[in-house]
Amino acid sequence: GRVRFAGIGGERMAGEGLASLFPMSDISLFGVAEIVPKVPLILRRIRETVAAIRAHRPAAVVSIDVPGFAFRVQERLRAGETRRIHCVAPTVWAYRPGRARTIQRFLDHLLVLLPFEPPYFEAVGLPCTFIGHPVLEEGAEKGDGPRFRDRHGIAREARVLAVLPGSRRGEVGRLLPIFGEAVAALALRFPDLRVVVPVVPVVEETVRRAVGGWPLAVTVVAQDEKYDAFAASDAALAASGTVSLELALAGVPMVIGYRINALTALWVRLLIRVKWVTLANLILGRAAVPEFLQGRCRARMLAEAVGALLESEERRDAQRRDLADAMARLGVDGPPPSERAAAAILDVIGMNERREAPA
């Protein structure tokens, strides 16, 4: 009863009692084609948000991701007007390092998800707290593999490969044909191979249509079975993204494949400053997880790498040890990221001291 919340949020925040100032969908936009027509609305929402903050006079403004919106709100707030906190750092370690100094000018504190991020921001004078990645609280390590196999008629001794071609139509369209060719090659090498494909609703029809032509048994499941599918899998072939952290947390050895369109790839090559894209590799500082990107994302190369995992328990165990190391560095054995974030926010606004002081 000592804290009140106001702001903008989605369904889960609404479930905790937040009455959103306006629908999150107004600012949850992706890509130029979506954003440009909505520019007048976005600018109006920025003005409304700043006005609401000044009306509420909060102890802190905590913005979460969505930098195109959040940073424009935060930089309109005056120093000392409130505590300006942001969660999810810009990827200055990958490209555009100058953004660290830019956001230091209008933020009081930054909460970051990855253990190697704080030095980039502390070097320019922005206080920073590593809280860990929210995937640590999603339960990826709690799947029930035997139950999944029994439910879908998969023999206990069968090899199972999880295939995860992405959650957006564009990436699924680019990756699924390549992944399908790789699976076809693997089916010749491993006659008992079973494939499971967890999907999100937006791409389910596309995936089901595509895998119908694959030359082996494929089980397509919804997201609520994803972690059970992981627990049942011997290895995974996945698109780059957060799913690699979920697989790492579940202890599933993996191969990562990814392609983007040629024009975007050219822009990325000019800007990018890191050797790897898989988060476990970035955390460890070495290529523990095989990556096949752009021109190297070919069916033959993917099939060889996945096949090496499927046929060798030693290779799988070695990668599992590496993944466990990465998850330990991410904070899997410590307090949950949400608790770390809450504690850091209370520290910034001075509530921890007041809470602990005598009445």
Coordinates of N, CA and C in Angstrom, one line a residue, residues 6-89:
A6 N 1.5 4.5 -12.0 CA 0.8 5.1 -13.1 C 1.7 5.0 -14.4
G7 N 1.1 4.9 -15.5 CA 1.9 4.8 -16.7 C 1.3 4.1 -17.9
I8 N 2.1 3.4 -18.7 CA 1.7 2.8 -19.9 C 2.2 1.3 -19.8
G9 N 1.3 0.4 -20.1 CA 1.7 -1.0 -20.0 C 0.7 -1.9 -20.8
G10 N 1.1 -3.2 -20.9 CA 0.4 -4.1 -21.6 C -0.5 -5.0 -20.7
E11 N -0.9 -6.2 -21.2 CA -1.8 -7.0 -20.5 C -1.3 -7.4 -19.1
R12 N 0.0 -7.8 -19.0 CA 0.5 -8.3 -17.8 C 0.5 -7.2 -16.7
M13 N 0.9 -5.9 -17.1 CA 0.9 -4.8 -16.2 C -0.6 -4.5 -15.8
A14 N -1.5 -4.6 -16.8 CA -2.9 -4.3 -16.4 C -3.4 -5.4 -15.4
G15 N -2.9 -6.6 -15.5 CA -3.2 -7.6 -14.6 C -2.8 -7.4 -13.2
E16 N -1.7 -6.5 -13.1 CA -1.2 -6.1 -11.7 C -1.9 -4.8 -11.2
G17 N -2.8 -4.3 -12.0 CA -3.6 -3.2 -11.5 C -3.3 -1.9 -12.2
L18 N -2.4 -1.8 -13.2 CA -2.0 -0.6 -13.9 C -3.1 -0.2 -14.9
A19 N -3.6 1.0 -14.8 CA -4.6 1.5 -15.8 C -3.7 2.3 -16.8
S20 N -3.5 1.7 -18.0 CA -2.6 2.3 -18.9 C -3.2 3.7 -19.4
L21 N -2.3 4.6 -19.6 CA -2.6 6.0 -20.1 C -3.2 5.9 -21.5
F22 N -2.7 5.0 -22.3 CA -3.2 4.7 -23.6 C -2.8 3.3 -24.0
P23 N -3.3 2.7 -25.0 CA -3.0 1.3 -25.4 C -1.5 1.2 -25.8
M24 N -0.8 0.2 -25.3 CA 0.6 -0.1 -25.7 C 0.8 -0.2 -27.2
S25 N -0.3 -0.7 -27.9 CA -0.2 -0.9 -29.4 C 0.1 0.4 -30.1
D26 N -0.2 1.6 -29.5 CA 0.1 2.8 -30.1 C 1.5 3.1 -30.3
I27 N 2.4 2.5 -29.5 CA 3.8 2.7 -29.6 C 4.6 1.5 -29.8
S28 N 4.0 0.3 -29.8 CA 4.6 -1.0 -30.1 C 4.7 -1.2 -31.6
L29 N 5.5 -0.5 -32.3 CA 5.5 -0.6 -33.7 C 6.9 -1.1 -34.2
F30 N 6.9 -1.7 -35.3 CA 8.2 -2.3 -35.8 C 8.3 -2.0 -37.3
G31 N 9.4 -1.4 -37.7 CA 9.7 -1.2 -39.1 C 9.2 0.1 -39.6
V32 N 9.9 0.7 -40.6 CA 9.5 2.0 -41.2 C 8.1 2.0 -41.7
A33 N 7.6 0.9 -42.3 CA 6.3 0.9 -42.9 C 5.2 1.1 -41.9
E34 N 5.5 0.5 -40.7 CA 4.5 0.7 -39.6 C 4.6 2.1 -38.9
I35 N 5.8 2.5 -38.7 CA 6.0 3.7 -37.9 C 5.6 5.0 -38.7
V36 N 6.0 5.2 -39.9 CA 5.8 6.4 -40.6 C 4.4 6.9 -40.6
P37 N 3.4 6.1 -40.9 CA 2.0 6.6 -40.9 C 1.5 7.0 -39.5
K38 N 2.2 6.5 -38.4 CA 1.8 6.7 -37.0 C 2.6 7.8 -36.4
V39 N 3.5 8.5 -37.1 CA 4.3 9.5 -36.5 C 3.5 10.6 -35.7
P40 N 2.4 11.2 -36.3 CA 1.6 12.2 -35.6 C 1.1 11.6 -34.3
L41 N 0.6 10.4 -34.3 CA 0.0 9.7 -33.1 C 1.1 9.5 -32.0
I42 N 2.3 9.1 -32.5 CA 3.4 8.8 -31.5 C 3.8 10.1 -30.9
L43 N 4.0 11.2 -31.7 CA 4.4 12.5 -31.1 C 3.3 13.0 -30.1
R44 N 2.0 12.8 -30.4 CA 1.0 13.2 -29.4 C 1.1 12.3 -28.2
R45 N 1.4 11.0 -28.3 CA 1.5 10.2 -27.1 C 2.7 10.6 -26.3
I46 N 3.8 11.0 -26.9 CA 4.9 11.5 -26.1 C 4.6 12.7 -25.3
R47 N 3.9 13.7 -25.9 CA 3.4 14.9 -25.2 C 2.5 14.5 -24.1
E48 N 1.6 13.6 -24.3 CA 0.6 13.3 -23.3 C 1.3 12.6 -22.1
T49 N 2.3 11.7 -22.4 CA 3.0 11.0 -21.4 C 3.8 12.0 -20.5
V50 N 4.5 12.9 -21.1 CA 5.3 13.9 -20.4 C 4.4 14.8 -19.5
A51 N 3.2 15.2 -20.0 CA 2.2 15.9 -19.2 C 1.7 15.1 -18.1
A52 N 1.5 13.8 -18.3 CA 0.9 13.0 -17.2 C 2.0 12.8 -16.1
I53 N 3.3 12.6 -16.5 CA 4.4 12.5 -15.5 C 4.4 13.8 -14.6
R54 N 4.3 14.9 -15.3 CA 4.4 16.2 -14.5 C 3.2 16.3 -13.6
A55 N 2.1 15.8 -14.0 CA 0.9 15.9 -13.2 C 1.0 15.0 -12.0
H56 N 1.6 13.8 -12.2 CA 1.7 12.8 -11.1 C 2.9 13.2 -10.1
R57 N 3.9 13.8 -10.7 CA 5.1 14.1 -9.9 C 5.6 12.8 -9.2
P58 N 6.0 11.8 -10.0 CA 6.4 10.5 -9.4 C 7.8 10.6 -8.8
A59 N 8.1 9.7 -7.9 CA 9.5 9.6 -7.4 C 10.5 9.1 -8.5
A60 N 10.0 8.3 -9.4 CA 10.8 7.8 -10.5 C 10.0 7.6 -11.7
V61 N 10.6 7.8 -12.9 CA 10.0 7.3 -14.2 C 10.9 6.2 -14.7
V62 N 10.3 5.0 -14.8 CA 11.0 3.8 -15.2 C 10.5 3.5 -16.6
S63 N 11.3 3.7 -17.6 CA 10.9 3.3 -19.0 C 11.6 1.9 -19.3
I64 N 10.9 1.1 -20.1 CA 11.3 -0.2 -20.4 C 11.4 -0.4 -21.9
D65 N 12.6 -0.6 -22.4 CA 12.8 -0.8 -23.9 C 12.2 0.3 -24.7
V66 N 11.7 0.0 -25.9 CA 11.0 0.9 -26.8 C 11.8 2.2 -26.8
P67 N 13.1 2.2 -27.2 CA 13.9 3.5 -27.0 C 13.4 4.6 -27.9
G68 N 12.8 4.4 -29.0 CA 12.3 5.4 -29.9 C 11.3 6.3 -29.2
F69 N 10.5 5.7 -28.3 CA 9.5 6.4 -27.5 C 10.0 6.8 -26.2
A70 N 10.6 5.8 -25.4 CA 11.0 6.0 -24.1 C 12.1 7.1 -24.0
F71 N 13.1 7.1 -24.8 CA 14.1 8.1 -24.7 C 13.6 9.5 -25.0
R72 N 12.6 9.6 -25.9 CA 12.1 11.0 -26.2 C 11.3 11.5 -25.1
V73 N 10.7 10.6 -24.3 CA 10.0 11.0 -23.1 C 11.0 11.5 -22.0
Q74 N 12.0 10.6 -21.8 CA 13.0 10.9 -20.7 C 13.8 12.2 -21.0
E75 N 14.1 12.4 -22.2 CA 14.9 13.6 -22.5 C 14.1 14.9 -22.4
R76 N 12.8 14.8 -22.3 CA 12.0 16.0 -22.1 C 11.8 16.3 -20.7
L77 N 12.2 15.4 -19.8 CA 12.1 15.6 -18.3 C 13.4 16.3 -17.9
R78 N 13.2 17.3 -17.0 CA 14.3 18.1 -16.5 C 15.1 17.3 -15.4
A79 N 16.4 17.5 -15.3 CA 17.2 16.9 -14.3 C 16.7 17.4 -12.9
G80 N 16.5 16.5 -12.0 CA 15.9 16.9 -10.7 C 14.4 16.8 -10.6
E81 N 13.7 16.8 -11.8 CA 12.3 16.8 -11.8 C 11.8 15.5 -11.2
T82 N 12.5 14.4 -11.6 CA 12.2 13.0 -11.1 C 13.4 12.2 -11.3
R83 N 13.4 11.0 -10.8 CA 14.5 10.1 -11.1 C 14.2 9.4 -12.5
R84 N 15.1 9.5 -13.4 CA 14.9 9.0 -14.8 C 15.7 7.7 -14.9
I85 N 15.0 6.6 -15.0 CA 15.6 5.2 -15.0 C 15.1 4.5 -16.3
H86 N 16.0 3.8 -16.9 CA 15.6 3.1 -18.1 C 16.1 1.6 -18.0
C87 N 15.3 0.7 -18.5 CA 15.6 -0.7 -18.4 C 15.8 -1.2 -19.9
V88 N 16.8 -1.9 -20.1 CA 17.3 -2.5 -21.4 C 18.2 -1.5 -22.1
A89 N 19.4 -1.8 -22.2 CA 20.4 -0.9 -22.7 C 20.5 -1.0 -24.2

